[in-house]
Short mmCIF file of C-alpha atoms and ligand atoms in Angstrom, two decimals:
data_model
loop_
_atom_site.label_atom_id
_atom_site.label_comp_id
_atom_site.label_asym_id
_atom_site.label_seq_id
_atom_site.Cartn_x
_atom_site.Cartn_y
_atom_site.Cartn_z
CA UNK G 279 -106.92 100.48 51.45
CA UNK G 280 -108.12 102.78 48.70
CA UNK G 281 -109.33 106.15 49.53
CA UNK G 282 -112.64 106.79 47.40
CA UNK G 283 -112.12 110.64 46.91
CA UNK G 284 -113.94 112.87 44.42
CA UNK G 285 -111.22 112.96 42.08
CA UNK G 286 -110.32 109.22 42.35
CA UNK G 287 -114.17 108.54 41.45
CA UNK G 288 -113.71 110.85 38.52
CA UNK G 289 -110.49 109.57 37.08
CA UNK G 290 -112.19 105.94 37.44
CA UNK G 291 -114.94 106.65 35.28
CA UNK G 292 -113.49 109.15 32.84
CA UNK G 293 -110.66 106.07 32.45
CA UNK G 294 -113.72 103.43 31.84
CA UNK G 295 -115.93 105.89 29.77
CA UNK G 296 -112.73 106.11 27.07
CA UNK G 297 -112.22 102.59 27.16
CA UNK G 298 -115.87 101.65 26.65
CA UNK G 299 -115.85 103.19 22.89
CA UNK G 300 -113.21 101.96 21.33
CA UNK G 301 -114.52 98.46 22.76
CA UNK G 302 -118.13 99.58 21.07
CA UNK G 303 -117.09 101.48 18.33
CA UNK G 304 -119.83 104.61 18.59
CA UNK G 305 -117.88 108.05 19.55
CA UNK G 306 -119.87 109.77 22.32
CA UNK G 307 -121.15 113.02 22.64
CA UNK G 308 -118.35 116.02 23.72
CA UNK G 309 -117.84 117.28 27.37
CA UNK G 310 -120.23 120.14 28.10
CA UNK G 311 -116.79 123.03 29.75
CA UNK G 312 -114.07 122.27 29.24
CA UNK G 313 -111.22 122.11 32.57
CA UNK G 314 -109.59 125.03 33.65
CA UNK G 315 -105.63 124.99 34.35
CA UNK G 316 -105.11 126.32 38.08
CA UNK G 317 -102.11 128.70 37.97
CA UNK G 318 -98.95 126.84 39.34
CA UNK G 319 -95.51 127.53 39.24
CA UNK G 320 -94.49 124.11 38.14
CA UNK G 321 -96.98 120.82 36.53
CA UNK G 322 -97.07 117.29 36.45
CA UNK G 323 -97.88 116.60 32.43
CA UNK G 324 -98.48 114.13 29.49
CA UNK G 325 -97.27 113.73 26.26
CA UNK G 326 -98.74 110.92 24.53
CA UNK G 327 -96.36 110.25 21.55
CA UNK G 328 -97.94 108.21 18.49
CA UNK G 329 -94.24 106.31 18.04
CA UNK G 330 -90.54 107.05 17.92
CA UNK G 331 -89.74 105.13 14.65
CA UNK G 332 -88.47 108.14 12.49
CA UNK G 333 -86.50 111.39 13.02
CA UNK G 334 -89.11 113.61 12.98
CA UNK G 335 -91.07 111.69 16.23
CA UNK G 336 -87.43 112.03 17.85
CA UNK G 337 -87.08 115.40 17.27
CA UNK G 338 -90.61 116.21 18.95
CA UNK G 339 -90.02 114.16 21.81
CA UNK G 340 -86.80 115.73 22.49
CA UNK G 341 -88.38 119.05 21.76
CA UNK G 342 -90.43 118.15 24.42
CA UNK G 343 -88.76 117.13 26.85
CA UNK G 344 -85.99 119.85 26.64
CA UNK G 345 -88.38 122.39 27.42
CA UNK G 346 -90.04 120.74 30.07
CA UNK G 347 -86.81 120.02 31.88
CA UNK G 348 -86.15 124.04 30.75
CA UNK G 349 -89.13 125.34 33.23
CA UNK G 350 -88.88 122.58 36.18
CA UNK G 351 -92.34 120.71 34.41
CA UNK G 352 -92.74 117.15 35.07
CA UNK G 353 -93.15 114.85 31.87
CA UNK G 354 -94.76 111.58 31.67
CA UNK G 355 -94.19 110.35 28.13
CA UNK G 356 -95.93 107.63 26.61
CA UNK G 357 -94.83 105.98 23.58
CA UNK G 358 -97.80 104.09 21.62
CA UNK G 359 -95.54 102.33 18.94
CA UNK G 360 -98.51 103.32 16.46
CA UNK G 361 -101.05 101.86 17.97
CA UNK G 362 -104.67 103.92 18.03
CA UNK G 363 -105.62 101.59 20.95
CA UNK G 364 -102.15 101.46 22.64
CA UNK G 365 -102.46 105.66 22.82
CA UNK G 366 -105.82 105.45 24.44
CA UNK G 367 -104.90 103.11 26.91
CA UNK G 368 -101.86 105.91 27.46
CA UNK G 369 -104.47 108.66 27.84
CA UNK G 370 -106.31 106.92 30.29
CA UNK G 371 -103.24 105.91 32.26
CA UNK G 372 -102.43 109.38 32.15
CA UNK G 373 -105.46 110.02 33.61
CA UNK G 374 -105.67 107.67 36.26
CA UNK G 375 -101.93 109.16 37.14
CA UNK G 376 -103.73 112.28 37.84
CA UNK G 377 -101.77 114.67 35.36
CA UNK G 378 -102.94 118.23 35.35
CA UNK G 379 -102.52 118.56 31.71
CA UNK G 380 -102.22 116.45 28.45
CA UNK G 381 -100.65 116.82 25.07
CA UNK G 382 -101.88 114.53 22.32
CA UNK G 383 -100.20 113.83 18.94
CA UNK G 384 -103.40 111.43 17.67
CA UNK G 385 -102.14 108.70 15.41
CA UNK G 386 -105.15 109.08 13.88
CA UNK G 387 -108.26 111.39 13.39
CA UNK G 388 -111.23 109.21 15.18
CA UNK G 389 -109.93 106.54 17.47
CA UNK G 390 -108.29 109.27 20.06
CA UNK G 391 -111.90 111.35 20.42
CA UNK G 392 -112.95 109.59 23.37
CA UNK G 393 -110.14 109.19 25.13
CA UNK G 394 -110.16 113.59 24.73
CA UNK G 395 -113.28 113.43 26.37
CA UNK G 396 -112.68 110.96 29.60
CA UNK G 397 -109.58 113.39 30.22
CA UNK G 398 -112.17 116.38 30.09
CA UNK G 399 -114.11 114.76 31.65
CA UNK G 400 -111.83 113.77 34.37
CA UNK G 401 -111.06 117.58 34.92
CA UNK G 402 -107.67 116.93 32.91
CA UNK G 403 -107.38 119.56 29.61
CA UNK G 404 -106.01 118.06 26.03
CA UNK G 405 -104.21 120.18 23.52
CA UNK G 406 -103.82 118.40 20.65
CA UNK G 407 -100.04 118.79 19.19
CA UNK G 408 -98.62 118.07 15.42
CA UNK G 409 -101.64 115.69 14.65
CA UNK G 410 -105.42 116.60 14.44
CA UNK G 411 -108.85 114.68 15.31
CA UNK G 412 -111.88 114.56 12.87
CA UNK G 413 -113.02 118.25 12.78
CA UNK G 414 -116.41 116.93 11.91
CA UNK G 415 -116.66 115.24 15.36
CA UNK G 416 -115.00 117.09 18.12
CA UNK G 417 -114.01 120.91 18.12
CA UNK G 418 -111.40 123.37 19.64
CA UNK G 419 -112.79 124.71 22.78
CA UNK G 420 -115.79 122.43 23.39
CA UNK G 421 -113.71 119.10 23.43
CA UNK G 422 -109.82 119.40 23.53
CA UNK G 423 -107.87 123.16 24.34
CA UNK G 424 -106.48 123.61 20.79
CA UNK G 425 -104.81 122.44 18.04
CA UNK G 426 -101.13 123.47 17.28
CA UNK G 427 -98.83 122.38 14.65
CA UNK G 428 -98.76 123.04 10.85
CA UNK G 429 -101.44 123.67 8.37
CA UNK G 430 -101.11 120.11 6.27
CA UNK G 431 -103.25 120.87 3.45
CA UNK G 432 -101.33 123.92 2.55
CA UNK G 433 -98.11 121.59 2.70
CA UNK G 434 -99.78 119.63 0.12
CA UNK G 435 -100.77 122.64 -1.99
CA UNK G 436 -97.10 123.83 -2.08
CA UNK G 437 -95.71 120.75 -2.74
CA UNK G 438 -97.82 120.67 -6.04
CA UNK G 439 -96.94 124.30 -6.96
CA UNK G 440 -93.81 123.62 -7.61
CA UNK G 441 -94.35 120.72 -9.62
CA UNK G 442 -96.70 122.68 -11.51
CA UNK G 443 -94.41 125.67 -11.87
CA UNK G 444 -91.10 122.55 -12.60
CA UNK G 445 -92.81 120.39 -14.94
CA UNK G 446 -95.47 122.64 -16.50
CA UNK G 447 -96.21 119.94 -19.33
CA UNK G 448 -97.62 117.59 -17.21
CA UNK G 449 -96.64 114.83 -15.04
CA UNK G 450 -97.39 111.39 -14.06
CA UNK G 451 -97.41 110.83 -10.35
CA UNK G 452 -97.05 107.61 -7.97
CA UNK G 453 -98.23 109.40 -4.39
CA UNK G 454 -97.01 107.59 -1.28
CA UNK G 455 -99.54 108.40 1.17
CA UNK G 456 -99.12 108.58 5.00
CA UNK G 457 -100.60 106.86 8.02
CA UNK G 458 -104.41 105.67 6.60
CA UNK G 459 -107.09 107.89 9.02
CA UNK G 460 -104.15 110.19 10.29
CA UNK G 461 -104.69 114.15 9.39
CA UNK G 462 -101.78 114.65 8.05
CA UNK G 463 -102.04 111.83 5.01
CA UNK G 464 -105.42 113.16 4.60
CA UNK G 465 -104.95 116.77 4.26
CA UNK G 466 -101.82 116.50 2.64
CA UNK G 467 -103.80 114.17 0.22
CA UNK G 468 -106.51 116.96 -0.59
CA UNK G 469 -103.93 119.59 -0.74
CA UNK G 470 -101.78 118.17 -3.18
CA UNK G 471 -104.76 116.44 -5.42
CA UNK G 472 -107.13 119.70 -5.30
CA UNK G 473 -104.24 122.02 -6.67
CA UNK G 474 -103.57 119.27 -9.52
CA UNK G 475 -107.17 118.67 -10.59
CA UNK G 476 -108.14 119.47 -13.92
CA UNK G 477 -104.55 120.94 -15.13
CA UNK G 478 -104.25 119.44 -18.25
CA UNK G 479 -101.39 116.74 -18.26
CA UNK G 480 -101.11 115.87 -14.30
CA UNK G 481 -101.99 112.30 -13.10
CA UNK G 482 -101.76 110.75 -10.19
CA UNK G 483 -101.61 107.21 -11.55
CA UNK G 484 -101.32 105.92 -8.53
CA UNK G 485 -101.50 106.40 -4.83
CA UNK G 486 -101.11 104.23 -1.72
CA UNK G 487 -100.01 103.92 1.91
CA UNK G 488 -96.82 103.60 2.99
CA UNK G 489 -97.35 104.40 6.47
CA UNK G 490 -94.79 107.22 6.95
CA UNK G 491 -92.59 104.70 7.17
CA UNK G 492 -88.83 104.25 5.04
CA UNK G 493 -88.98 100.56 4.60
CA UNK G 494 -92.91 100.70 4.05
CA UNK G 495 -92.94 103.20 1.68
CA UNK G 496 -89.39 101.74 -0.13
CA UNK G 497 -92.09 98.34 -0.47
CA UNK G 498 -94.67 100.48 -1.76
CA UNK G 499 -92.62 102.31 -4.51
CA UNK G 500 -91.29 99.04 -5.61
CA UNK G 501 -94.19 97.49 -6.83
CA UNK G 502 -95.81 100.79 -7.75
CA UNK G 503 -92.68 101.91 -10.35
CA UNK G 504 -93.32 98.18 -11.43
CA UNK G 505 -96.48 98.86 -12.25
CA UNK G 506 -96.34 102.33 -13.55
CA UNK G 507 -92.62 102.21 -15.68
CA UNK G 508 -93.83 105.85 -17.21
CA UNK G 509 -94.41 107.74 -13.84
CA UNK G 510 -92.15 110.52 -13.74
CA UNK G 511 -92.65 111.94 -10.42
CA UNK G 512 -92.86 110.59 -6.72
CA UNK G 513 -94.75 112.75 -3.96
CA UNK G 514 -93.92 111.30 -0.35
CA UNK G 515 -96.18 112.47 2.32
CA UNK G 516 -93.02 112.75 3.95
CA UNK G 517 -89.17 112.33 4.37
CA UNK G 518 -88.94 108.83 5.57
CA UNK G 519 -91.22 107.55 3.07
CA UNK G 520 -88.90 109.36 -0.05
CA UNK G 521 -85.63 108.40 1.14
CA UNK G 522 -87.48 104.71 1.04
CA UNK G 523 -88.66 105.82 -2.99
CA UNK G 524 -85.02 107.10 -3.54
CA UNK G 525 -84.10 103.61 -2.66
CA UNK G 526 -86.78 101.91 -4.50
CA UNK G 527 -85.49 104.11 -7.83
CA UNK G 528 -81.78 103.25 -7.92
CA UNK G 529 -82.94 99.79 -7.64
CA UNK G 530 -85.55 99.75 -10.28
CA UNK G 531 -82.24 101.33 -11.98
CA UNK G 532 -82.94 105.03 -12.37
CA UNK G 533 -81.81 108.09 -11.37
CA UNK G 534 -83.86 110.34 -8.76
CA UNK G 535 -83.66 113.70 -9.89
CA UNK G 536 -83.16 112.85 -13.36
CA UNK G 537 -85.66 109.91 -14.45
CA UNK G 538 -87.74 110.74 -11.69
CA UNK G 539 -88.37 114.08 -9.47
CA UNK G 540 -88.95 113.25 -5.83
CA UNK G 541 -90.86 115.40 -3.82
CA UNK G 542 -91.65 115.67 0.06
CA UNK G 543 -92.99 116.81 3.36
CA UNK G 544 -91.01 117.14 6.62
CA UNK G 545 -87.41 118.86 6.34
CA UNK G 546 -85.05 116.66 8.11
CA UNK G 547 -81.55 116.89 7.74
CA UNK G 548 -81.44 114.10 5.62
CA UNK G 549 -83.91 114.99 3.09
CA UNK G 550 -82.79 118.16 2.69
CA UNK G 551 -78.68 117.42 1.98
CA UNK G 552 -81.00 115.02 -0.32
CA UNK G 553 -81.98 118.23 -2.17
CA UNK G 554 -78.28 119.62 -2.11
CA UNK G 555 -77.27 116.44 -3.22
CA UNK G 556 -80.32 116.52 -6.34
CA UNK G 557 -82.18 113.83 -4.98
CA UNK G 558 -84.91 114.87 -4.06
CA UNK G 559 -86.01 118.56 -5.57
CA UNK G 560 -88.03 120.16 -3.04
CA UNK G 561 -89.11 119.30 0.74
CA UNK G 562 -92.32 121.49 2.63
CA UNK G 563 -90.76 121.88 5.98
CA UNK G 564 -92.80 120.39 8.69
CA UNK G 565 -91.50 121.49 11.99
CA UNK G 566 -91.22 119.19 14.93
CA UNK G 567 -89.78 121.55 17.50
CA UNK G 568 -93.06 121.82 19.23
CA UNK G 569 -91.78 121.94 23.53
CA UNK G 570 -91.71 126.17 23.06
CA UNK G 571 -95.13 126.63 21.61
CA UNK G 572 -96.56 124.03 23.59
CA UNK G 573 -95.74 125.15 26.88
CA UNK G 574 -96.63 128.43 25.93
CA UNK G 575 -99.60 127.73 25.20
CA UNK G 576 -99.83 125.86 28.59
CA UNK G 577 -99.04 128.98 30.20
CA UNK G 578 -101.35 131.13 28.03
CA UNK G 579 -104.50 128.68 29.25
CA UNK G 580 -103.39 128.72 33.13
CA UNK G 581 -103.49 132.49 32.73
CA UNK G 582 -107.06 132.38 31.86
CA UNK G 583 -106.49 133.45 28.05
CA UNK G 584 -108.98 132.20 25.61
CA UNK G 585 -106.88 130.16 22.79
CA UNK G 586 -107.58 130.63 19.15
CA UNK G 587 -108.56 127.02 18.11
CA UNK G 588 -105.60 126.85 16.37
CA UNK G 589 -102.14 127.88 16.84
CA UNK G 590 -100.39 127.35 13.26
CA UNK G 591 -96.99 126.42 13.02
CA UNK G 592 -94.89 128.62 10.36
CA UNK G 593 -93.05 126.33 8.04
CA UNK G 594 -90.19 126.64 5.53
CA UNK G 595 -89.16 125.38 1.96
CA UNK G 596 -86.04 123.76 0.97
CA UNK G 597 -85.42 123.59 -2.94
CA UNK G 598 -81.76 124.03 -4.74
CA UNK G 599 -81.76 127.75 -4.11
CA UNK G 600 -81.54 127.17 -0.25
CA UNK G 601 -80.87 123.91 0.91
CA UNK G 602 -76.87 124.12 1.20
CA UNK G 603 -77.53 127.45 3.46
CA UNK G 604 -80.17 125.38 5.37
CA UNK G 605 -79.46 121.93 5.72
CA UNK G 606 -77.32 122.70 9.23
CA UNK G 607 -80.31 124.10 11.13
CA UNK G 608 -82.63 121.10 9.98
CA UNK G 609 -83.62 119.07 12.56
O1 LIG O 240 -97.80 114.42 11.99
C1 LIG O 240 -96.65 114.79 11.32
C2 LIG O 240 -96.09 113.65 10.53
O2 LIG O 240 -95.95 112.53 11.35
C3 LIG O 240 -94.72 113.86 9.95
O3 LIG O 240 -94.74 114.36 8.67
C4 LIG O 240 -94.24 112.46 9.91
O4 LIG O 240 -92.90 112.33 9.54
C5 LIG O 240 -94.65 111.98 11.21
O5 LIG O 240 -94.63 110.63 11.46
#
């Protein structure tokens, strides 16, 4: 027979309560403290992982898991295959499993609020890792832990600095966005148009979805280098999605790196012998090894420190001045 505890009540109802809005659609209001972490020498945690379909999502797992296995912490992974809804239902089974602490990549910026809040509310702390909610709607410290990974608009910006600084007459661009609703399409969206708005001769002619994924975003550069024959430039939101324009441009037959500069976010191994090879010209490094920071930061909270709302990952830039010297210690 069930035993009706305190805590079983309170995982039942934090469980329902996230469930509830993304059946209704309205996001409600945040959690009014958020949970403490007792102090213990080893935990029973969650990582809900948005998918595993590219190298980068690998590489964080792994990360992950390697350091958890590194301090005697238990790890229950999820995997939601890049569903919103399949990643709330993984929160809330997390929840129900009685975890003492969760990490969150959201898949995207609004779905995953209430799900933060039933774990909160269930007693169960979030730190969001690598992806961010909607800033507008929940907060650092009131709803979820923190936030740590990279700062994605700044990726953008850089991205666009060296095209400005390569191509100072002007360029046409086809942009191959990331996940629609995710942070990181959307900040490194502003980041890259803001620093290319109103310099005289830079267009983004057009710009479009390609889900961070290879064969998505190889589709998507297809039909836009159809469309745009004069575009000079592709900027990938990240590695999976160029190697998928690189592909796109040897069929349309042209050259990348000569008819057409590529240009990307991420830094895996690939993508940057890509750049040694003169492929692609420059990739913002996006790192995935998040298990060290993470747990950290774990530590840091069951210690009774107050976190900074976010703890920014430090990232690199590969170009042909360092990519041969580099391309061994990409993940
Ligand atoms: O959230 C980080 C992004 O998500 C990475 O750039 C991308 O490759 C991944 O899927």
């Amino acid at each position: 027979m069930l035993k009706l505890t305190r805590r079983t009540i309170l995982m039942a109802s934090a469980a329902l309560a996230a469930a509830l809005p993304l059946a209704l659609g309205p996001i409600s209001a945040s959690a009014q403290e958020l949970p403490k972490l007792e102090k213990k020498e080893s935990y029973k945690v969650g990582f809900a992982q948005t998918e595993s379909n590219n190298p980068w999502r690998i590489a964080q797992t792994q990360s992950m898991q390697d350091e958890a296995k590194k301090l005697g912490h238990q790890l229950v992974y999820t995997d939601a295959a890049g569903s919103a809804a399949k990643q709330v239902a993984d929160v809330n089974s997390m929840i129900a499993q009685g975890v003492d602490l969760i990490f969150l990549a959201p898949r995207e910026e609004k779905p995953l609020i209430p799900a933060v809040r039933a774990a909160a509310k269930a007693g169960i702390p979030v730190i969001l890792l690598d992806r961010n909610v909607d800033q507008a709607l929940a907060k650092a410290g009131k709803d979820y832990v923190t936030f740590i990974g990279s700062d994605f608009v700044d990726e953008g910006k850089r991205v666009a600095e060296f095209l400005l600084k390569e191509k100072p007459d002007g360029a046409k661009i086809i942009e191959l966005e990331g996940t629609t609703g995710s942070s990181p399409a959307n900040d490194r969206k502003k980041g890259f148009d803001d620093a290319i708005a109103g310099k005289a001769g830079f267009e983004v002619v057009a710009s479009q979805s390609g889900d961070f994924a290879r064969d998505k975003g190889r589709q998507v550069a297809e039909s836009l280098l159809q469309a745009h024959p004069d575009a000079n430039v592709v900027y990938a939101h990240n590695d999976e999605m160029a190697m998928g324009a690189i592909a796109a441009i040897e069929a349309a037959g042209k050259v990348p790196g000569k008819d057409i500069m590529v240009l990307s976010i991420d830094g895996g191994k690939e993508a940057v012998q890509a750049v040694v090879d003169g492929k692609i010209a420059a990739v913002v490094e996006c790192n995935p090894r998040f298990g060290p920071k993470a747990f950290e930061t774990l530590k840091r909270y069951a210690d009774g420190e107050t976190i900074e709302a976010w703890v920014k990952n430090v990232d690199a830039f590969y170009d042909k001045t360092n990519a041969a010297a580099e391309v061994a210690n990409a993940y």
